[in-house]
GROMACS .gro file of C-alpha atoms in nm:
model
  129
    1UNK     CA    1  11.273   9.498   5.768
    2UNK     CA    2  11.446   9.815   5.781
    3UNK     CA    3  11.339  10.123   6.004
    4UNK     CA    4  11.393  10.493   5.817
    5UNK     CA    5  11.581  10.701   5.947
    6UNK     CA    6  11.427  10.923   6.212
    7UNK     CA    7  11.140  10.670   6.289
    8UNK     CA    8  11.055  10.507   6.605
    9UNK     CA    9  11.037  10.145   6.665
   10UNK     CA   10  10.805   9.909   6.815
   11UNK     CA   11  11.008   9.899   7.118
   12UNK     CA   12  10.914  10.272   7.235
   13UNK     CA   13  10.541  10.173   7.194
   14UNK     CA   14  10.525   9.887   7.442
   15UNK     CA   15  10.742  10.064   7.693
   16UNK     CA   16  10.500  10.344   7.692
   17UNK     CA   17  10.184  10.116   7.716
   18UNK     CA   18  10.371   9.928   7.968
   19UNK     CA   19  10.418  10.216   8.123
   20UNK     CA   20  10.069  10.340   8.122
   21UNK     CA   21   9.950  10.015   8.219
   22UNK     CA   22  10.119   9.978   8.515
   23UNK     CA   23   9.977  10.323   8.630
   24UNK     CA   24   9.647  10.214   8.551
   25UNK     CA   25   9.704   9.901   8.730
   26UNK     CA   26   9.800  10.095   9.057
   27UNK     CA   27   9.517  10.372   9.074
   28UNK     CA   28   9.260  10.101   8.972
   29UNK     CA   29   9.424   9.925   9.331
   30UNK     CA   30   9.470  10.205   9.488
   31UNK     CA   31   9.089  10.310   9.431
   32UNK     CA   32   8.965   9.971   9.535
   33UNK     CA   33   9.153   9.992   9.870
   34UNK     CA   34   9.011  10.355   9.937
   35UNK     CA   35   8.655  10.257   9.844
   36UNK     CA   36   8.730   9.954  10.082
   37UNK     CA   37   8.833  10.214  10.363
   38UNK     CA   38   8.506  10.443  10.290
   39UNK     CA   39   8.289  10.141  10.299
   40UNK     CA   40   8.419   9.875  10.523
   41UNK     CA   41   8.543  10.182  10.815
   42UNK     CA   42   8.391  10.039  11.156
   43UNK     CA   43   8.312  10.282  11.410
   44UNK     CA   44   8.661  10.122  11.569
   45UNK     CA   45   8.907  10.274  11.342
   46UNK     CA   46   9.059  10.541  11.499
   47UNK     CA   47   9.323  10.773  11.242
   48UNK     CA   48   9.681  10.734  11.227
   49UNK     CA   49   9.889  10.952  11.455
   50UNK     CA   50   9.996  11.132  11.125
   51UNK     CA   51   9.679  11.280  11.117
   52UNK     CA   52   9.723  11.490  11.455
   53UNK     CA   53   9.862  11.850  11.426
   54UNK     CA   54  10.193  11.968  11.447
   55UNK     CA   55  10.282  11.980  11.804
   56UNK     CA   56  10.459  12.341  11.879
   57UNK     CA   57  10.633  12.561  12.105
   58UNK     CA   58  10.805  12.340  12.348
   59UNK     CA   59  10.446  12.180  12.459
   60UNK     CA   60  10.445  11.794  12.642
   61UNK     CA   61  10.242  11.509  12.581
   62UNK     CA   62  10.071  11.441  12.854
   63UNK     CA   63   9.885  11.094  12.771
   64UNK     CA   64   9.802  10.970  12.374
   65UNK     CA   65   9.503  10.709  12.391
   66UNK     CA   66   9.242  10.581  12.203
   67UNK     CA   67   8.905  10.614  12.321
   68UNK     CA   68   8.566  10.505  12.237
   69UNK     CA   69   8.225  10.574  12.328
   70UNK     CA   70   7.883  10.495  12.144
   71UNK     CA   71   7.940  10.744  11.857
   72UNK     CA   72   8.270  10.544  11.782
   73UNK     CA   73   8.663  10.591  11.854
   74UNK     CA   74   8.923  10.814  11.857
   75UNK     CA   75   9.279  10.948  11.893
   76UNK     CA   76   9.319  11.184  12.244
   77UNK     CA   77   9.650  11.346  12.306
   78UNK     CA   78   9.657  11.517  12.633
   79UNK     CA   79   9.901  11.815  12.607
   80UNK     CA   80  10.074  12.005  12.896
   81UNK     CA   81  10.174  12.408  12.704
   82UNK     CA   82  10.522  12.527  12.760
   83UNK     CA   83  10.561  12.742  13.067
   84UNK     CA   84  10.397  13.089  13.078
   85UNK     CA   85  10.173  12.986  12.817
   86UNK     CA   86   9.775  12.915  12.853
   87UNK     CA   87   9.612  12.596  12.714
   88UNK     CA   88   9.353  12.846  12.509
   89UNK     CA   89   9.663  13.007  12.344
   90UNK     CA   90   9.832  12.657  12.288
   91UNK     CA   91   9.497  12.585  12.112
   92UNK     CA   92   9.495  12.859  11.890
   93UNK     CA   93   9.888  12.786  11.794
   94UNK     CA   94   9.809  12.470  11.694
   95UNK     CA   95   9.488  12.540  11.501
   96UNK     CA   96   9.257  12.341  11.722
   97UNK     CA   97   9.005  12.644  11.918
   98UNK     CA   98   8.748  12.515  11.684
   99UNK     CA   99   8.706  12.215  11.549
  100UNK     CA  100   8.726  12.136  11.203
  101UNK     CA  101   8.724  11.875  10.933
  102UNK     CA  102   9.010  11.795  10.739
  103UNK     CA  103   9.008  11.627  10.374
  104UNK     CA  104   9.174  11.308  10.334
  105UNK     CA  105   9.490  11.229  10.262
  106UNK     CA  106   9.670  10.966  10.009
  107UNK     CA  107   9.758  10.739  10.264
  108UNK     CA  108   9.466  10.804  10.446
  109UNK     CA  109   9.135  10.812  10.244
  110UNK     CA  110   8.866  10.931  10.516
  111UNK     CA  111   8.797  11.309  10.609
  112UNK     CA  112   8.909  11.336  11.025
  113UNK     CA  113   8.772  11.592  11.276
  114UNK     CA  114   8.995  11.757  11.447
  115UNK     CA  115   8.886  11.982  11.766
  116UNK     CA  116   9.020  12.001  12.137
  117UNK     CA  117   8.903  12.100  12.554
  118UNK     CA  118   9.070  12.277  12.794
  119UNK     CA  119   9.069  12.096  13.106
  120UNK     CA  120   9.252  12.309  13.366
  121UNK     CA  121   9.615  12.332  13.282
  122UNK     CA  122   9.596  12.099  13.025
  123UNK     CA  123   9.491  12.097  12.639
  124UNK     CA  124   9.282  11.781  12.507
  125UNK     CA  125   9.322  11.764  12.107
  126UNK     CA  126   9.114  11.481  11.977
  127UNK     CA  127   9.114  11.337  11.588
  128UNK     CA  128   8.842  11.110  11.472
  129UNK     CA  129   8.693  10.995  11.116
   0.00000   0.00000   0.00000
């Protein structure tokens, strides 16, 4: 059978609903493993180390453990500031005087807390779902 000129053949049409199926494929998995996550979280998953803010201005890590307690687990990194600055104003750098709650991410489906302490010299930033 010959195609007209200026016609598209068959061939286009599968590789677009290959195409298309293959992206449906992957968001239908990628949905069941987030509604997995959301549903299936125990109160012993702690968040990735991704999920922790950007450490500035010359500022140490001090310890980075996982605790838990009875309301669940989480990520602690113990921060020593830079010299001549104050834990309080290392906080506030970093974002983490209050705490907040941050969306989720692609690779990481579940909303974290994020807040921190001051205990003496040192700056306490916890993340936890």
């Amino acid at each position: 059978m010959a195609m007209r000129p200026g016609t598209r053949g068959p061939g286009r049409l599968y590789w677009a609903s290959g195409v298309l199926g293959t992206l449906a494929v992957l968001a239908l998995a990628y949905a069941v493993w987030a509604g997995y996550l959301a549903l299936m979280a125990s109160q012993g998953s702690v968040p990735p180390r991704s999920r922790i803010p950007v450490i500035t201005s010359g500022a140490q890590i001090a310890s980075d453990t996982k605790e838990c307690a009875s309301g669940g687990c989480w990520r602690q990194i113990v921060l020593t500031p830079a010299p001549g600055q104050s834990p309080h104003d290392l906080a506030v750098e970093m974002g983490v005087a209050d705490a907040k709650r941050y969306p989720w991410l692609l690779l990481d489906p579940h909303s974290v807390e994020v807040g921190s302490q001051i205990n003496g010299d040192e700056l306490s930033i916890y993340v936890q779902y």
